[in-house]
Amino acid sequence: MGENTVVLEALGDEYFQDPHAIHAAMRVKGAARQVVLPRGLKVWLVTRYDEARTALADPRFSKDYTGFQPLFERHYTGESTPGLADQSLAKHMLNTDPPNHSRLRKLVTKAFTARRVEQLRPRIQQITDELLDAVAGQRDVDLIEALAFPLPITVICELLDVPLSDRDDFRRWSNILVGGYEPDRIQEAGTAMAGYLSNLVDDKRANPGDDIFSAIVHATDDNDRLDHEELIAMAFLLLVAGHETTVNLIGNGVHNLLRHPDQLAALRADRTLLPHAIEEFLRYDGPVNQATFRYTTEDVTLGDITIPEGEFVLVSLSSANRDDRRFPDGETFDITRPPGGHLAFGHGVHYCVGAPLARLEGEIAVGTLLDRFDVTSAAEPETLQWRASTLIRGLHTLPVNLETRGPR
Ligand code: HEM
């Protein structure tokens, strides 16, 4: 090994089980560090709050997917270079910079405002009630399978009018695409997903309904009209966001309540705390660990570090959200702390479009679960398995015991 060779910290599979411990150690050392991710990609990981917030909003960190592939080739240290799963899945707003980003985002923002989303409340409540009716009377329940997964996926499939019957295929592809699998499997899932969505776009073109997806396909303003690949990518982004995120707001949230009985008791005693609790679920153990790919278009100084041009920069939202510099006692789960300021939905122009929907689903799911059942954990925390993804922080299963609550 040459004198100048720097040995980078390699994050192993243990990172998936407990990223928080590794982030805490990294925050002590600096604002950002170069690391090798578990599947071999060299990136800069931003771990402190101020620098994370800056990096999320600074245009010198580009998200333009056309620049990704050469960087994958340059920074991958494993055997076969990962790439975009399928080109036609890539042209979505989270992979573009303004002005193209603004053009794509404008088409959906109106559908997801807090006011529009509030109109979905009765339907979200109904789906939640039906899902919980189905497990009432059972003692051993996997909360992911029973509630956390089916609720958000049913809602987003209804909003886009996508057949629920296809959801097992879709879930499998989606999990592979965000789950850090081998490049071959990612490619295969990407091709299958793109083919499926392409048919769906054709179907919406021929048989429009009054759903959001049909509205986007048929947007009449010439400047707004999306090409076939942009339509596929838009559907992909909305459906994957619907599959992979809110499930873990509910799953991680209930998991943390069960691990902190004093917090669960506080919430039961004062139900007005529920919106605060949702914000604390997001801050303490949010669904997105590392935000999506960004890369430097020039040398950028971030805190005490200069990141050269042409490097991948991943912002760890999970780490920023536990930074004591911003959140006193950041490693403590406290549903009574003043809400706000966390980065779980990102920051800047790419701030999550679905935040109001996710919050509403989270509140209805957790509120109704606690109203109807006494919930206790049915597994030791160390036996629970976390998803092997650097993007998503979520449990494979959450075994609980449910006891129907009597009238109080
Ligand atoms: C608790 C649940 C959710 C969390 C934690 C979450 C988190 C995030 C984050 C962190 C980003 C920005 C990523 C980055 O800058 O790299 C983002 C963007 C986005 N999210 Fe969510 N999300 C959630 C639910 C949803 C839902 C339900 C939808 C569907 C409507 C959605 C749609 C989007 C879209 C379209 C973007 C891209 C926005 C843009 O590029 O301008 N999200 N989300």
mmCIF file of N, CA, C and O and ligand atoms in Angstrom, residues 56 63 93-94 101 105 112 156 237-238 241 245-246 249 282 287-288 291-292 294 317 344-346 349-354 357-358, ligand 1:
data_model
loop_
_atom_site.group_PDB
_atom_site.id
_atom_site.type_symbol
_atom_site.label_atom_id
_atom_site.label_comp_id
_atom_site.label_asym_id
_atom_site.label_seq_id
_atom_site.Cartn_x
_atom_site.Cartn_y
_atom_site.Cartn_z
ATOM 1 N N LEU A 56 -28.596 19.755 1.252
ATOM 2 C CA LEU A 56 -29.882 19.397 0.636
ATOM 3 C C LEU A 56 -30.387 20.501 -0.291
ATOM 4 O O LEU A 56 -31.123 20.239 -1.242
ATOM 5 N N LYS A 63 -28.596 16.849 -8.783
ATOM 6 C CA LYS A 63 -29.339 15.584 -8.761
ATOM 7 C C LYS A 63 -29.654 15.131 -10.184
ATOM 8 O O LYS A 63 -30.489 14.253 -10.405
ATOM 9 N N MET A 93 -38.636 13.808 -10.950
ATOM 10 C CA MET A 93 -38.233 15.101 -10.374
ATOM 11 C C MET A 93 -37.124 14.977 -9.337
ATOM 12 O O MET A 93 -36.333 15.897 -9.166
ATOM 13 N N LEU A 94 -37.047 13.832 -8.674
ATOM 14 C CA LEU A 94 -36.016 13.682 -7.641
ATOM 15 C C LEU A 94 -34.631 13.454 -8.266
ATOM 16 O O LEU A 94 -33.628 13.466 -7.573
ATOM 17 N N HIS A 101 -36.807 20.314 -13.064
ATOM 18 C CA HIS A 101 -37.422 19.842 -11.830
ATOM 19 C C HIS A 101 -38.736 20.573 -11.552
ATOM 20 O O HIS A 101 -39.755 19.950 -11.223
ATOM 21 N N ARG A 105 -42.422 18.927 -11.051
ATOM 22 C CA ARG A 105 -43.030 18.993 -9.711
ATOM 23 C C ARG A 105 -44.371 19.720 -9.732
ATOM 24 O O ARG A 105 -45.314 19.336 -9.028
ATOM 25 N N PHE A 112 -51.386 17.238 -3.680
ATOM 26 C CA PHE A 112 -50.931 16.768 -2.367
ATOM 27 C C PHE A 112 -50.847 17.873 -1.318
ATOM 28 O O PHE A 112 -50.167 17.716 -0.308
ATOM 29 N N ILE A 156 -52.142 5.104 -2.104
ATOM 30 C CA ILE A 156 -51.493 5.655 -3.301
ATOM 31 C C ILE A 156 -52.016 4.945 -4.561
ATOM 32 O O ILE A 156 -52.194 5.571 -5.603
ATOM 33 N N LEU A 237 -41.932 7.093 -9.254
ATOM 34 C CA LEU A 237 -41.560 7.839 -8.047
ATOM 35 C C LEU A 237 -42.721 7.872 -7.046
ATOM 36 O O LEU A 237 -42.535 7.612 -5.855
ATOM 37 N N LEU A 238 -43.919 8.179 -7.526
ATOM 38 C CA LEU A 238 -45.053 8.296 -6.600
ATOM 39 C C LEU A 238 -45.387 6.939 -5.976
ATOM 40 O O LEU A 238 -45.669 6.845 -4.777
ATOM 41 N N ALA A 241 -42.531 5.918 -3.553
ATOM 42 C CA ALA A 241 -42.644 6.726 -2.329
ATOM 43 C C ALA A 241 -43.802 6.198 -1.483
ATOM 44 O O ALA A 241 -43.712 6.122 -0.261
ATOM 45 N N THR A 245 -41.997 4.330 2.220
ATOM 46 C CA THR A 245 -41.715 5.332 3.248
ATOM 47 C C THR A 245 -42.719 5.308 4.408
ATOM 48 O O THR A 245 -42.354 5.018 5.536
ATOM 49 N N THR A 246 -43.998 5.598 4.122
ATOM 50 C CA THR A 246 -44.968 5.729 5.214
ATOM 51 C C THR A 246 -45.080 4.430 6.010
ATOM 52 O O THR A 246 -45.340 4.453 7.217
ATOM 53 N N LEU A 249 -42.774 4.944 8.683
ATOM 54 C CA LEU A 249 -43.205 5.933 9.686
ATOM 55 C C LEU A 249 -44.065 5.200 10.727
ATOM 56 O O LEU A 249 -43.880 5.337 11.935
ATOM 57 N N LEU A 282 -40.591 10.759 13.166
ATOM 58 C CA LEU A 282 -39.850 11.143 11.954
ATOM 59 C C LEU A 282 -38.416 11.559 12.297
ATOM 60 O O LEU A 282 -37.476 11.241 11.587
ATOM 61 N N PRO A 287 -38.178 7.216 8.161
ATOM 62 C CA PRO A 287 -38.146 6.180 7.113
ATOM 63 C C PRO A 287 -36.987 6.303 6.127
ATOM 64 O O PRO A 287 -36.597 5.323 5.515
ATOM 65 N N VAL A 288 -36.459 7.525 5.942
ATOM 66 C CA VAL A 288 -35.367 7.687 4.984
ATOM 67 C C VAL A 288 -34.088 7.951 5.776
ATOM 68 O O VAL A 288 -33.984 8.951 6.474
ATOM 69 N N ALA A 291 -30.577 10.448 2.246
ATOM 70 C CA ALA A 291 -31.333 11.039 1.135
ATOM 71 C C ALA A 291 -30.758 10.503 -0.177
ATOM 72 O O ALA A 291 -29.700 9.864 -0.208
ATOM 73 N N THR A 292 -31.454 10.783 -1.265
ATOM 74 C CA THR A 292 -31.071 10.208 -2.561
ATOM 75 C C THR A 292 -29.809 10.888 -3.105
ATOM 76 O O THR A 292 -29.340 11.886 -2.560
ATOM 77 N N ARG A 294 -26.810 12.819 -4.667
ATOM 78 C CA ARG A 294 -26.392 14.146 -5.118
ATOM 79 C C ARG A 294 -24.925 14.048 -5.481
ATOM 80 O O ARG A 294 -24.213 13.199 -4.938
ATOM 81 N N LEU A 317 -30.092 11.827 6.730
ATOM 82 C CA LEU A 317 -31.154 12.546 7.447
ATOM 83 C C LEU A 317 -31.260 11.989 8.864
ATOM 84 O O LEU A 317 -31.455 12.736 9.828
ATOM 85 N N ALA A 344 -36.486 14.908 8.106
ATOM 86 C CA ALA A 344 -36.963 13.594 7.630
ATOM 87 C C ALA A 344 -37.640 13.674 6.268
ATOM 88 O O ALA A 344 -37.653 12.690 5.524
ATOM 89 N N PHE A 345 -38.217 14.828 5.923
ATOM 90 C CA PHE A 345 -38.831 14.980 4.594
ATOM 91 C C PHE A 345 -37.908 15.744 3.645
ATOM 92 O O PHE A 345 -38.345 16.187 2.584
ATOM 93 N N GLY A 346 -36.640 15.898 4.011
ATOM 94 C CA GLY A 346 -35.706 16.626 3.171
ATOM 95 C C GLY A 346 -35.824 18.113 3.404
ATOM 96 O O GLY A 346 -36.411 18.576 4.404
ATOM 97 N N VAL A 349 -35.708 22.529 -2.620
ATOM 98 C CA VAL A 349 -36.672 22.327 -3.714
ATOM 99 C C VAL A 349 -37.188 20.892 -3.789
ATOM 100 O O VAL A 349 -38.259 20.647 -4.341
ATOM 101 N N HIS A 350 -36.430 19.938 -3.252
ATOM 102 C CA HIS A 350 -36.887 18.540 -3.324
ATOM 103 C C HIS A 350 -37.653 18.104 -2.072
ATOM 104 O O HIS A 350 -37.919 16.905 -1.899
ATOM 105 N N TYR A 351 -38.002 19.067 -1.223
ATOM 106 C CA TYR A 351 -38.772 18.723 -0.014
ATOM 107 C C TYR A 351 -39.966 17.840 -0.408
ATOM 108 O O TYR A 351 -40.643 18.087 -1.411
ATOM 109 N N CYS A 352 -40.213 16.828 0.413
ATOM 110 C CA CYS A 352 -41.198 15.789 0.063
ATOM 111 C C CYS A 352 -42.579 16.338 -0.320
ATOM 112 O O CYS A 352 -43.224 17.034 0.478
ATOM 113 N N VAL A 353 -43.016 15.959 -1.500
ATOM 114 C CA VAL A 353 -44.356 16.331 -1.966
ATOM 115 C C VAL A 353 -45.437 15.656 -1.107
ATOM 116 O O VAL A 353 -46.520 16.198 -0.908
ATOM 117 N N GLY A 354 -45.132 14.459 -0.621
ATOM 118 C CA GLY A 354 -46.154 13.652 0.058
ATOM 119 C C GLY A 354 -46.215 13.857 1.558
ATOM 120 O O GLY A 354 -46.943 13.116 2.247
ATOM 121 N N LEU A 357 -49.672 13.963 3.240
ATOM 122 C CA LEU A 357 -50.331 12.653 3.155
ATOM 123 C C LEU A 357 -49.710 11.673 4.156
ATOM 124 O O LEU A 357 -50.420 10.948 4.868
ATOM 125 N N ALA A 358 -48.390 11.661 4.206
ATOM 126 C CA ALA A 358 -47.707 10.735 5.115
ATOM 127 C C ALA A 358 -48.086 11.025 6.567
ATOM 128 O O ALA A 358 -48.357 10.113 7.352
HETATM 129 C C1 HEM B 1 -43.204 9.297 6.011
HETATM 130 C C2 HEM B 1 -43.225 9.168 4.702
HETATM 131 C C3 HEM B 1 -42.272 9.872 3.779
HETATM 132 C C4 HEM B 1 -40.991 10.308 4.014
HETATM 133 C C5 HEM B 1 -40.170 10.188 5.283
HETATM 134 C C6 HEM B 1 -40.537 10.924 2.780
HETATM 135 C C7 HEM B 1 -39.280 11.494 2.621
HETATM 136 C C8 HEM B 1 -38.868 12.177 1.497
HETATM 137 C C9 HEM B 1 -37.586 12.820 1.353
HETATM 138 C C10 HEM B 1 -36.487 12.805 2.414
HETATM 139 C C11 HEM B 1 -37.540 13.398 0.136
HETATM 140 C C12 HEM B 1 -36.371 14.195 -0.445
HETATM 141 C C13 HEM B 1 -35.233 13.292 -0.828
HETATM 142 C C14 HEM B 1 -33.991 14.019 -1.252
HETATM 143 O O1 HEM B 1 -33.954 15.274 -1.296
HETATM 144 O O2 HEM B 1 -33.019 13.318 -1.583
HETATM 145 C C15 HEM B 1 -38.805 13.106 -0.513
HETATM 146 C C16 HEM B 1 -39.145 13.530 -1.770
HETATM 147 C C17 HEM B 1 -40.319 13.165 -2.384
HETATM 148 N N1 HEM B 1 -41.373 12.467 -1.826
HETATM 149 FE FE1 HEM B 1 -41.506 11.768 0.033
HETATM 150 N N2 HEM B 1 -41.521 10.851 1.851
HETATM 151 C C18 HEM B 1 -42.609 10.220 2.424
HETATM 152 C C19 HEM B 1 -43.819 9.962 1.823
HETATM 153 C C20 HEM B 1 -44.148 10.297 0.549
HETATM 154 C C21 HEM B 1 -45.402 9.982 -0.082
HETATM 155 C C22 HEM B 1 -46.583 9.257 0.553
HETATM 156 C C23 HEM B 1 -45.322 10.445 -1.359
HETATM 157 C C24 HEM B 1 -46.373 10.313 -2.427
HETATM 158 C C25 HEM B 1 -47.193 11.188 -2.713
HETATM 159 C C26 HEM B 1 -44.030 11.092 -1.508
HETATM 160 C C27 HEM B 1 -43.566 11.703 -2.661
HETATM 161 C C28 HEM B 1 -42.353 12.332 -2.789
HETATM 162 C C29 HEM B 1 -41.915 12.975 -4.021
HETATM 163 C C30 HEM B 1 -42.680 13.059 -5.316
HETATM 164 C C31 HEM B 1 -40.630 13.495 -3.768
HETATM 165 C C32 HEM B 1 -39.726 14.247 -4.738
HETATM 166 C C33 HEM B 1 -39.884 15.731 -4.560
HETATM 167 C C34 HEM B 1 -38.959 16.523 -5.473
HETATM 168 O O3 HEM B 1 -37.976 15.994 -6.004
HETATM 169 O O4 HEM B 1 -39.257 17.712 -5.664
HETATM 170 N N3 HEM B 1 -43.347 10.963 -0.344
HETATM 171 N N4 HEM B 1 -39.606 12.381 0.347
#
